[in-house]
Short mmCIF file of C-alpha atoms in Angstrom, two decimals:
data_model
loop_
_atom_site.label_atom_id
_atom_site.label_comp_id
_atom_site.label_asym_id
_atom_site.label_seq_id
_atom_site.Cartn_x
_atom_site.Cartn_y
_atom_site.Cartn_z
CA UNK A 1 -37.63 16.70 4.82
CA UNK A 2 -35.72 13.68 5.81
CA UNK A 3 -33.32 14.33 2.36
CA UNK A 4 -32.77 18.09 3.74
CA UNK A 5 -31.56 16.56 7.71
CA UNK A 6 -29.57 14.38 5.78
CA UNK A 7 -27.61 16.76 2.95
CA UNK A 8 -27.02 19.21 6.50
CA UNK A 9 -25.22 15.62 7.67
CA UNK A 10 -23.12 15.30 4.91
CA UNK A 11 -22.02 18.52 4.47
CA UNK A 12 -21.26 19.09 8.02
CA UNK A 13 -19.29 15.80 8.09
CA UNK A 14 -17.15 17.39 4.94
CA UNK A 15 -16.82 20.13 6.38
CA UNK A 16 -14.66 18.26 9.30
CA UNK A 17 -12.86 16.85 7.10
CA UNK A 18 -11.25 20.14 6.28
CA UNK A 19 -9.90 19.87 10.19
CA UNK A 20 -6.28 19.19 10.58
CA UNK A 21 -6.54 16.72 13.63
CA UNK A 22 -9.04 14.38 11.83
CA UNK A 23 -5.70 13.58 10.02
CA UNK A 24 -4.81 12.10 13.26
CA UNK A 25 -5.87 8.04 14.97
CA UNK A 26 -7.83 6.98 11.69
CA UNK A 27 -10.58 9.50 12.71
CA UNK A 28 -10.43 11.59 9.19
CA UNK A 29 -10.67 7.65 7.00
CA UNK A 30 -14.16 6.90 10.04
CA UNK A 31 -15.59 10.48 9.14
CA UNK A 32 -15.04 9.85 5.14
CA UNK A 33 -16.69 6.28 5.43
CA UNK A 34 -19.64 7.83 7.15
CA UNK A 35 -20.08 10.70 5.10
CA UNK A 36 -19.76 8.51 1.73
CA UNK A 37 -22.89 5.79 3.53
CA UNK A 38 -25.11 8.85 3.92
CA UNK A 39 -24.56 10.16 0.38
CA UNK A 40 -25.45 6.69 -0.79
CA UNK A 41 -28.60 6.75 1.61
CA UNK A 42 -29.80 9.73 -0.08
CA UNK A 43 -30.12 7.97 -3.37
CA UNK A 44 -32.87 5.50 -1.66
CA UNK A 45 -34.64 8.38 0.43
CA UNK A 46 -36.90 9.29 -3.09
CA UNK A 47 -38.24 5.74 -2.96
CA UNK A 48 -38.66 5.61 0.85
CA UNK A 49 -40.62 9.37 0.72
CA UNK A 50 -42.91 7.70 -1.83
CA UNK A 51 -44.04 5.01 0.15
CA UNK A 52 -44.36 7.15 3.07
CA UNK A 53 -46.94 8.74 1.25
CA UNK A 54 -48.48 5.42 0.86
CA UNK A 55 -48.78 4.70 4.15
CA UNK A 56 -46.27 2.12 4.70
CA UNK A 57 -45.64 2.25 8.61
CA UNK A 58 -42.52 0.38 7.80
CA UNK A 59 -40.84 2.49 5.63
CA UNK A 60 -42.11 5.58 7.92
CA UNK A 61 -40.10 4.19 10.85
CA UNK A 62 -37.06 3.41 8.99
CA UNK A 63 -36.97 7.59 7.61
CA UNK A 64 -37.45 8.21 11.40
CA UNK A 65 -34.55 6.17 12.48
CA UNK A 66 -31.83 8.15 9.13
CA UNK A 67 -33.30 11.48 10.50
CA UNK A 68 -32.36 10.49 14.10
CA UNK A 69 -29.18 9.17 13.22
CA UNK A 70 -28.07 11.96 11.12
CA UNK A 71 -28.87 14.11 14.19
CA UNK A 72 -26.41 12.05 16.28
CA UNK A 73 -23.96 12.20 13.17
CA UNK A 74 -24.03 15.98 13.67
CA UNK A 75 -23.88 15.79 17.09
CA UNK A 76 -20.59 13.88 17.16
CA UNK A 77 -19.19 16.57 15.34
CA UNK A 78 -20.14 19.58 17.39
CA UNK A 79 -18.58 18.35 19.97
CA UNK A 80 -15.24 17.36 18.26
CA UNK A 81 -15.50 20.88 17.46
CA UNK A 82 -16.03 22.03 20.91
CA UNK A 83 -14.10 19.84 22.24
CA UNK A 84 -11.33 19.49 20.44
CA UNK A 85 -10.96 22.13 17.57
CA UNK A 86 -11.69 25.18 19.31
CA UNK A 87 -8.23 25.68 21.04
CA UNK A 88 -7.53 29.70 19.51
CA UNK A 89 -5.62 30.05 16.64
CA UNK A 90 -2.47 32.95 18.07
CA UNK A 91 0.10 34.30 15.74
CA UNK A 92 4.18 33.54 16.45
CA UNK A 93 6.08 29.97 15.66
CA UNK A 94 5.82 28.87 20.06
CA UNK A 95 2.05 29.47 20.15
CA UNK A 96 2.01 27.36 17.14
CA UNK A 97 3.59 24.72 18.53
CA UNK A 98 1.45 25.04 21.96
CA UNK A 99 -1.36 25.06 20.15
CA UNK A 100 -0.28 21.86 18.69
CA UNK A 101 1.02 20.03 21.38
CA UNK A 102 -2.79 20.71 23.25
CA UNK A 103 -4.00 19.09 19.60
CA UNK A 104 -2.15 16.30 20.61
CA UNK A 105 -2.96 16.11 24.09
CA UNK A 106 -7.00 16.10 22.74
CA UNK A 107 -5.99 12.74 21.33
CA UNK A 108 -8.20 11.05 23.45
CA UNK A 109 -11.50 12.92 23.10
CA UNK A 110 -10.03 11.94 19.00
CA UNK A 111 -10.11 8.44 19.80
CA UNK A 112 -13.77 8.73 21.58
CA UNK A 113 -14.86 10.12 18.29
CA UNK A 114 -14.02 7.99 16.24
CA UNK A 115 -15.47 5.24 18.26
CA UNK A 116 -18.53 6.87 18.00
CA UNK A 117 -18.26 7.31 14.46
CA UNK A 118 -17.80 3.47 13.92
CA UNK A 119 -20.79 3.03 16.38
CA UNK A 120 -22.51 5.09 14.06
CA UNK A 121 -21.35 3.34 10.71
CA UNK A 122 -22.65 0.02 12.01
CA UNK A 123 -25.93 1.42 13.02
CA UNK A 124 -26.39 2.60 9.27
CA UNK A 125 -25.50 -0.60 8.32
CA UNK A 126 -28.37 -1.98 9.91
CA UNK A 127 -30.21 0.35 8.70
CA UNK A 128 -29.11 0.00 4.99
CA UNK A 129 -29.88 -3.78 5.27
CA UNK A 130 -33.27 -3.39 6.17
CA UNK A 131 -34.47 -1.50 3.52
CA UNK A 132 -33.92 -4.40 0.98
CA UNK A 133 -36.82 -6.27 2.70
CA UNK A 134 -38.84 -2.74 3.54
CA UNK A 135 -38.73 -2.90 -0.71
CA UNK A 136 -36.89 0.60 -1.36
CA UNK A 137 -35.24 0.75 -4.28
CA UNK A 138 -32.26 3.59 -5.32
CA UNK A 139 -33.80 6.18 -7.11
CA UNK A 140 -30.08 7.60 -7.37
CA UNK A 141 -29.09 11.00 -6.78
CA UNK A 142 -26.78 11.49 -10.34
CA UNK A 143 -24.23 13.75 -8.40
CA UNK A 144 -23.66 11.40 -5.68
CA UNK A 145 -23.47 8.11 -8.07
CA UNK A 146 -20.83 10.04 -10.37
CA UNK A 147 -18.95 11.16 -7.47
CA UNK A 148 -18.62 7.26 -5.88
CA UNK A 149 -17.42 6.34 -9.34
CA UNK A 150 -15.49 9.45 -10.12
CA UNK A 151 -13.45 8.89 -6.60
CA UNK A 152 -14.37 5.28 -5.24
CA UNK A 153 -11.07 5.50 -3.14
CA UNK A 154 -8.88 8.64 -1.89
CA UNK A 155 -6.15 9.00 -0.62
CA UNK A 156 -6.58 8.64 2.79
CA UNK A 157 -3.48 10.32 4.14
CA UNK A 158 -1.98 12.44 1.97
CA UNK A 159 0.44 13.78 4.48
CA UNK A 160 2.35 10.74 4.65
CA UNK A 161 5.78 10.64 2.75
CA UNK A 162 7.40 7.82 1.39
CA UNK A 163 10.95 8.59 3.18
CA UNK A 164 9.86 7.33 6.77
CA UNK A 165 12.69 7.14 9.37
CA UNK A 166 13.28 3.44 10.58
CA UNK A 167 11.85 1.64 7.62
CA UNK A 168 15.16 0.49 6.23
CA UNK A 169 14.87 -2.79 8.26
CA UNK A 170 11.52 -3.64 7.23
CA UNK A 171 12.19 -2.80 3.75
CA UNK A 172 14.61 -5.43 3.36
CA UNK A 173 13.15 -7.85 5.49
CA UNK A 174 9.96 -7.40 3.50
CA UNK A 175 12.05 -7.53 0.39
CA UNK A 176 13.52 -10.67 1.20
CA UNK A 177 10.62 -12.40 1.83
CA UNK A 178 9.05 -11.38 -1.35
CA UNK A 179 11.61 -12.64 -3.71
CA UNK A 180 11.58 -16.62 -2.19
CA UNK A 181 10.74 -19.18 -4.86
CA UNK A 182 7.90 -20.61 -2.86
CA UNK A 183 6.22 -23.20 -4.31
CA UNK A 184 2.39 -21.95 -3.28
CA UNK A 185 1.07 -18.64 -3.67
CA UNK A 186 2.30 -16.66 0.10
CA UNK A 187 0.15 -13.74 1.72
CA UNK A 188 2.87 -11.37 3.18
CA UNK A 189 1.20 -9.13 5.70
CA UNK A 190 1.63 -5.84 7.07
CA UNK A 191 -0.16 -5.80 10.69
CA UNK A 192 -0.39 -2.54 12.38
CA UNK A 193 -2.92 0.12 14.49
CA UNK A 194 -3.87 2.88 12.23
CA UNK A 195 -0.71 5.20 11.71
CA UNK A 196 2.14 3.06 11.91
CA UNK A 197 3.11 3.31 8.33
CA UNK A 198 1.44 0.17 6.61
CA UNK A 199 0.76 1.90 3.32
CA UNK A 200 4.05 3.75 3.67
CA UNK A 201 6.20 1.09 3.85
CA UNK A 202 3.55 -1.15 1.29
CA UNK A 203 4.49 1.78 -1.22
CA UNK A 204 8.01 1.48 -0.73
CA UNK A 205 7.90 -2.16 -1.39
CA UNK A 206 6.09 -1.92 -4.69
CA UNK A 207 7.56 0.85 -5.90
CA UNK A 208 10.99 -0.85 -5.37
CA UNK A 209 13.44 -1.16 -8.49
CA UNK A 210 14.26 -5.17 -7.76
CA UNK A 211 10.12 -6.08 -7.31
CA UNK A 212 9.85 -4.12 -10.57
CA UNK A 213 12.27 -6.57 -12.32
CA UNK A 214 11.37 -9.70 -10.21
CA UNK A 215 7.55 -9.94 -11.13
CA UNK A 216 6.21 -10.18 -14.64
CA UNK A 217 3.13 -7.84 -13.65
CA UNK A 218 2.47 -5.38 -10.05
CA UNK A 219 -0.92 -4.70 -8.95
CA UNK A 220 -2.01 -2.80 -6.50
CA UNK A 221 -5.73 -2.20 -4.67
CA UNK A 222 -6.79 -0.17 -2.36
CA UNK A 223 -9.41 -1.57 -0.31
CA UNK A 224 -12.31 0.57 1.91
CA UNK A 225 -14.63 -0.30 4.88
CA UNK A 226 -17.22 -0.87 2.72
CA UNK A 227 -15.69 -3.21 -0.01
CA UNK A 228 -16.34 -2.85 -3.52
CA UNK A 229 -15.36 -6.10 -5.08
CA UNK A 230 -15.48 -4.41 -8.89
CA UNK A 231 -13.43 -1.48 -7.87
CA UNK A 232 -11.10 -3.26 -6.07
CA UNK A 233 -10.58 -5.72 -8.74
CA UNK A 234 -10.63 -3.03 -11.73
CA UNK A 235 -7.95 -1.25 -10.04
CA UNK A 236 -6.06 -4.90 -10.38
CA UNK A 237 -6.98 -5.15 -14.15
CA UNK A 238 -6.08 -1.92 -15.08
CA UNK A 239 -2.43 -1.72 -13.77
CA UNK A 240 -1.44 -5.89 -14.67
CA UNK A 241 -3.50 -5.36 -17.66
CA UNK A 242 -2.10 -1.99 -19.04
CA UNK A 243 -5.68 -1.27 -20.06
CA UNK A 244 -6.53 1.41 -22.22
CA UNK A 245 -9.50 4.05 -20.89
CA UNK A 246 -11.92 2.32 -23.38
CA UNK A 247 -10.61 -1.28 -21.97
CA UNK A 248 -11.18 -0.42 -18.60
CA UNK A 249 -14.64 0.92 -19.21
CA UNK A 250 -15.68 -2.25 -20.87
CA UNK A 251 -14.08 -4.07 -17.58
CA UNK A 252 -16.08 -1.38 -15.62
CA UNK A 253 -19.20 -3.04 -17.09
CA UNK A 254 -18.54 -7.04 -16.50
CA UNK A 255 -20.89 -8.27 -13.90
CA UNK A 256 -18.34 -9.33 -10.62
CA UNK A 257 -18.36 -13.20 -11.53
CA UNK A 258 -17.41 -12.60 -15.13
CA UNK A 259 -14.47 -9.90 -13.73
CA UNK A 260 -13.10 -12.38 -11.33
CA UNK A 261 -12.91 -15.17 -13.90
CA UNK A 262 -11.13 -12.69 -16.41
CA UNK A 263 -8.30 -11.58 -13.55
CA UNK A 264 -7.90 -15.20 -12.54
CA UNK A 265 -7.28 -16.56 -15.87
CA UNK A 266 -5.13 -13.62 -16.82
CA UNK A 267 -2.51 -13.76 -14.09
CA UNK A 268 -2.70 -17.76 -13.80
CA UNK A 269 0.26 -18.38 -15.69
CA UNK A 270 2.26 -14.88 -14.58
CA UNK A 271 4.39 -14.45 -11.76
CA UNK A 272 2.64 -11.73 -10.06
CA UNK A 273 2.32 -9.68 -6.93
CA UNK A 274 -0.51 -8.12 -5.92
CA UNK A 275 -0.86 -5.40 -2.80
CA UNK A 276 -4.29 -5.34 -1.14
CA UNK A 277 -3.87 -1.89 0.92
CA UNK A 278 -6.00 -1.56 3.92
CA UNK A 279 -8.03 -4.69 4.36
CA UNK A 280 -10.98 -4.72 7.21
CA UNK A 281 -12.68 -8.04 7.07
CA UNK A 282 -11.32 -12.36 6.60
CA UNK A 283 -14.83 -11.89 4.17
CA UNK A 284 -13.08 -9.22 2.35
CA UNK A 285 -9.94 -11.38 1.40
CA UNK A 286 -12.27 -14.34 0.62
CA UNK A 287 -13.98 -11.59 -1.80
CA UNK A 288 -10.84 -11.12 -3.58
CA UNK A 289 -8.77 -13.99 -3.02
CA UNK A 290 -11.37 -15.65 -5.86
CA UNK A 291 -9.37 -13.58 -8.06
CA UNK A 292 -6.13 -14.20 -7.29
CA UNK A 293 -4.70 -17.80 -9.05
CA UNK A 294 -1.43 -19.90 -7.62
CA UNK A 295 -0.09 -18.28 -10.86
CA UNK A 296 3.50 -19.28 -11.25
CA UNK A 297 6.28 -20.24 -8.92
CA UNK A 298 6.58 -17.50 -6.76
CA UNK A 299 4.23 -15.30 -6.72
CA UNK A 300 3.16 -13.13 -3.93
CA UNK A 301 0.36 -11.30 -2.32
CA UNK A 302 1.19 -8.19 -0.09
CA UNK A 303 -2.06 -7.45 2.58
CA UNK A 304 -1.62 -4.43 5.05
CA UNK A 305 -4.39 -5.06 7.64
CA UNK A 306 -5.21 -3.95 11.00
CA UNK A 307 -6.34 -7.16 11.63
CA UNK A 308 -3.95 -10.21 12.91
CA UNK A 309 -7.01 -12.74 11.86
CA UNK A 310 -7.73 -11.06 8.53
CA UNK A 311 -3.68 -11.67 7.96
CA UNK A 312 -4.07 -14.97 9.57
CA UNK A 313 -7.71 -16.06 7.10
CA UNK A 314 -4.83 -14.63 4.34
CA UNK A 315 -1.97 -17.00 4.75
CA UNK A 316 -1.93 -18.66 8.10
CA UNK A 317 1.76 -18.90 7.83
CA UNK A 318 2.95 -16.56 11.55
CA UNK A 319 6.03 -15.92 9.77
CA UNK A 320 4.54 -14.15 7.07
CA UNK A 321 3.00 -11.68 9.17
CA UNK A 322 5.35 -8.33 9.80
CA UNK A 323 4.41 -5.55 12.49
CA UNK A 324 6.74 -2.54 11.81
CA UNK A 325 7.70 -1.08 15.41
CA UNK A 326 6.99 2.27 16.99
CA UNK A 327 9.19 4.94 16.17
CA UNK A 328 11.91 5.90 19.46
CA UNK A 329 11.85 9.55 21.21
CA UNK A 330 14.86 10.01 18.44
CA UNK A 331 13.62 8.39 15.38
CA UNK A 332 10.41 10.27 15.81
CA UNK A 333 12.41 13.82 16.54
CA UNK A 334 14.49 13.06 13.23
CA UNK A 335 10.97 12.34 11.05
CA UNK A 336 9.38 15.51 12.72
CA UNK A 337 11.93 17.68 11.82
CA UNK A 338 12.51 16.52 8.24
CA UNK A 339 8.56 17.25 7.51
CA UNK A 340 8.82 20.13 9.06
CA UNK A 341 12.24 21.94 8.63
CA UNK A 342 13.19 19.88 5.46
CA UNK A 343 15.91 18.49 7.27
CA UNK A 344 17.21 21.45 9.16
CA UNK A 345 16.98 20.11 12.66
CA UNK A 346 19.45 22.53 14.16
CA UNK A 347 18.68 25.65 12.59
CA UNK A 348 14.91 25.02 11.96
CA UNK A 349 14.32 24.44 15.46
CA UNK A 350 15.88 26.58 18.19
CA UNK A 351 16.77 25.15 21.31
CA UNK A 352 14.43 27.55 23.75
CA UNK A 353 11.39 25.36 20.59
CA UNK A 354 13.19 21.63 21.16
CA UNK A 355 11.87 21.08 24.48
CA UNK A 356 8.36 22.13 23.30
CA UNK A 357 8.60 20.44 20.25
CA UNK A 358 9.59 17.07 21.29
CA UNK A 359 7.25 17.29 23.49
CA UNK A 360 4.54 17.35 21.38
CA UNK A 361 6.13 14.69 19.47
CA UNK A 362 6.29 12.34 22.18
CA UNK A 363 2.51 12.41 22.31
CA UNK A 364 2.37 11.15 18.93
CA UNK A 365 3.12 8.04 20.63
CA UNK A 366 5.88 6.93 17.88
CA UNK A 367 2.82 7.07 15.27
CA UNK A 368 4.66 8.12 11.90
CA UNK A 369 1.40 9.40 10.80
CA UNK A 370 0.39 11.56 13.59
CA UNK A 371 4.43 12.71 13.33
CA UNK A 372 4.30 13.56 9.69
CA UNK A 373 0.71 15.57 9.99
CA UNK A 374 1.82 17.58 12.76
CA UNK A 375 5.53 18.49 11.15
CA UNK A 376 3.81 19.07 7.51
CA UNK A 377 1.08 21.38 9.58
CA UNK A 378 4.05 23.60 11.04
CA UNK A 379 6.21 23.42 7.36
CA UNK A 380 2.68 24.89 6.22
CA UNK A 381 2.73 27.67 8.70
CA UNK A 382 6.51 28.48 8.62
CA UNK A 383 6.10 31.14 5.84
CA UNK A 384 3.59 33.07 7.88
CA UNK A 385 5.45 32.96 11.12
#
């Protein structure tokens, strides 16, 4: 019974997903993280049933305790939906943008969701811990296992564009930085609230023609909530490595000690850089930093964090730590209207729209995410307006 409350949780929590303001504050990345914990849950659920059966008051109580906070899971998302997603859907480019703006002015009620999401998350951590001493065991659903190895990260915002107004400055800065023949391996850190553009402008730098040349190999890792010190470290292997498929699934199947001692010992004698997108925990950077060698003169680690004291357990160093500034009333009208008139800011958006529109911009409180969501939702709609 427990399995059925908790495949209703999961699908409901996809099915939010689907929702174009989750793309907003971080909440869509919370709602993700808890959908992809109950999914792994289920897998241990078989084992916990069968010593229910048993008798084991233990186990009993901890079933009780997923079923009740499933229930709150789905509870948090009816009222999002009531809330916050119900505001009509009317026909005509104005009412689009109303509609819209009174998205954005719901960011609040957003925010309280997602805090009660992350409430949630940390309450099935608890949960999840106990089981190891309760003696449940993963009996693995095969769908679910595939799909965590299939897709153990996604793109988390695929809205976001690489051409982000008022990044110029911190590109170069950033660039500078990078290319310094420091004697000691430097953590370079992107510090920022969820939205600003870490991964954006972390893109930019690695994708850039002079790191290209600079660094003998570029890796790049995208890290979750829940880290994965394998995955994170495969992802590493595979693009300083070159690996073939069949190479990377024999790297898939190292144990984590014997995959950190291959990654060391392969880029200590490189001049590498390394991005670690998206780091939540100090415990998460010691995880990886295992892996990550003096290597030669020069090289460099790029961290995006929310975090100043995960940037801070990364290199101490204040003056490696870089916190890209809001967007202005004008550099977030320019990045609205390029996502969603292609550039067209006088004859995409009429002036009787402008006031509206900047409105509703303004809200986005100089977040380029929440600003590239909302102009890629209208460059959706323009075609049927």
């Amino acid at each position: 019974m427990v399995d059925v409350v908790v495949s209703f949780a999961v699908e409901k929590l996809g099915d939010a997903l689907i929702s174009e303001t989750f793309f907003l504050l971080g909440v869509r990345t919370k709602v993700e993280g808890l959908r992809d914990e109950l999914k792994r849950m289920k897998c241990f659920l078989k084992d916990a049933d069968a010593k229910d059966r048993k008798g084991d008051e233990r186990v009993r109580n901890w079933i009780k305790e997923i079923r009740n906070l499933a229930h709150d899971a789905e509870d948090v998302i009816d009222t999002y939906i009531l809330k916050v997603d119900s505001i009509p859907k009317t026909e005509g480019i104005r009412n689009f943008l109303s509609r819209k703006l009174l998205m954005v002015r719901n960011m609040g009620r957003l925010h309280k969701v997602g805090n009660e999401i992350l409430a949630i998350q940390a309450r099935l951590k608890a949960i999840s811990d106990s089981r190891v001493a309760y003696g449940i065991k993963d009996l693995g659903d095969n769908e679910t296992n595939q799909s965590m190895i299939q897709h153990p990260q996604r793109n988390r915002h695929p809205h976001v564009e690489d051409d982000v107004v008022g990044f110029e400055k911190h590109t170069e800065t950033l660039l500078t930085e990078l290319m310094k023949d420091e004697k000691r391996r430097c953590v370079v850190s992107i510090v920022g609230v969820g939205g600003l553009g870490k991964t954006t402008l972390a893109k930019k730098i690695y994708n850039h023609d002079s790191v290209k040349s600079h660094f003998e190999c570029c890796g790049w890792s995208s890290i979750s909530q829940q880290l994965n010190v394998k995955d994170a470290l495969g992802e590493i292997a595979r693009k300083c490595m070159t690996l073939s498929d069949d190479e990377f699934g024999k790297i898939n199947k190292m144990k984590e000690d014997h995959l950190i001692e291959k990654v060391y010992k392969y880029l200590q004698d490189k001049l590498y850089f390394i991005v670690l997108d998206d780091v939540w925990e100090s415990a998460h950077w010691d995880s990886l930093s295992l892996a990550l060698p003096t290597g030669k003169r020069g090289s460099k680690v790029l961290l995006t964090t929310r975090k100043e004291d995960v940037a801070s357990r990364a290199d101490p160093d204040p003056s490696l730590q870089f916190q890209p500034d809001l967007l202005n009333d004008e550099e977030s009208w320019e990045l609205f209207c390029r996502k969603a008139f292609h550039n067209a800011v006088k004859d995409g958006c009429s002036s009787d729209l402008e006031e509206l529109g900047r409105e509703m911009v303004r809200k986005c409180g100089g977040l380029p995410l929440g600003i590239c969501v909302l102009g890629g939702l209208l460059a959706g709609r323009r075609s049927n307006i």
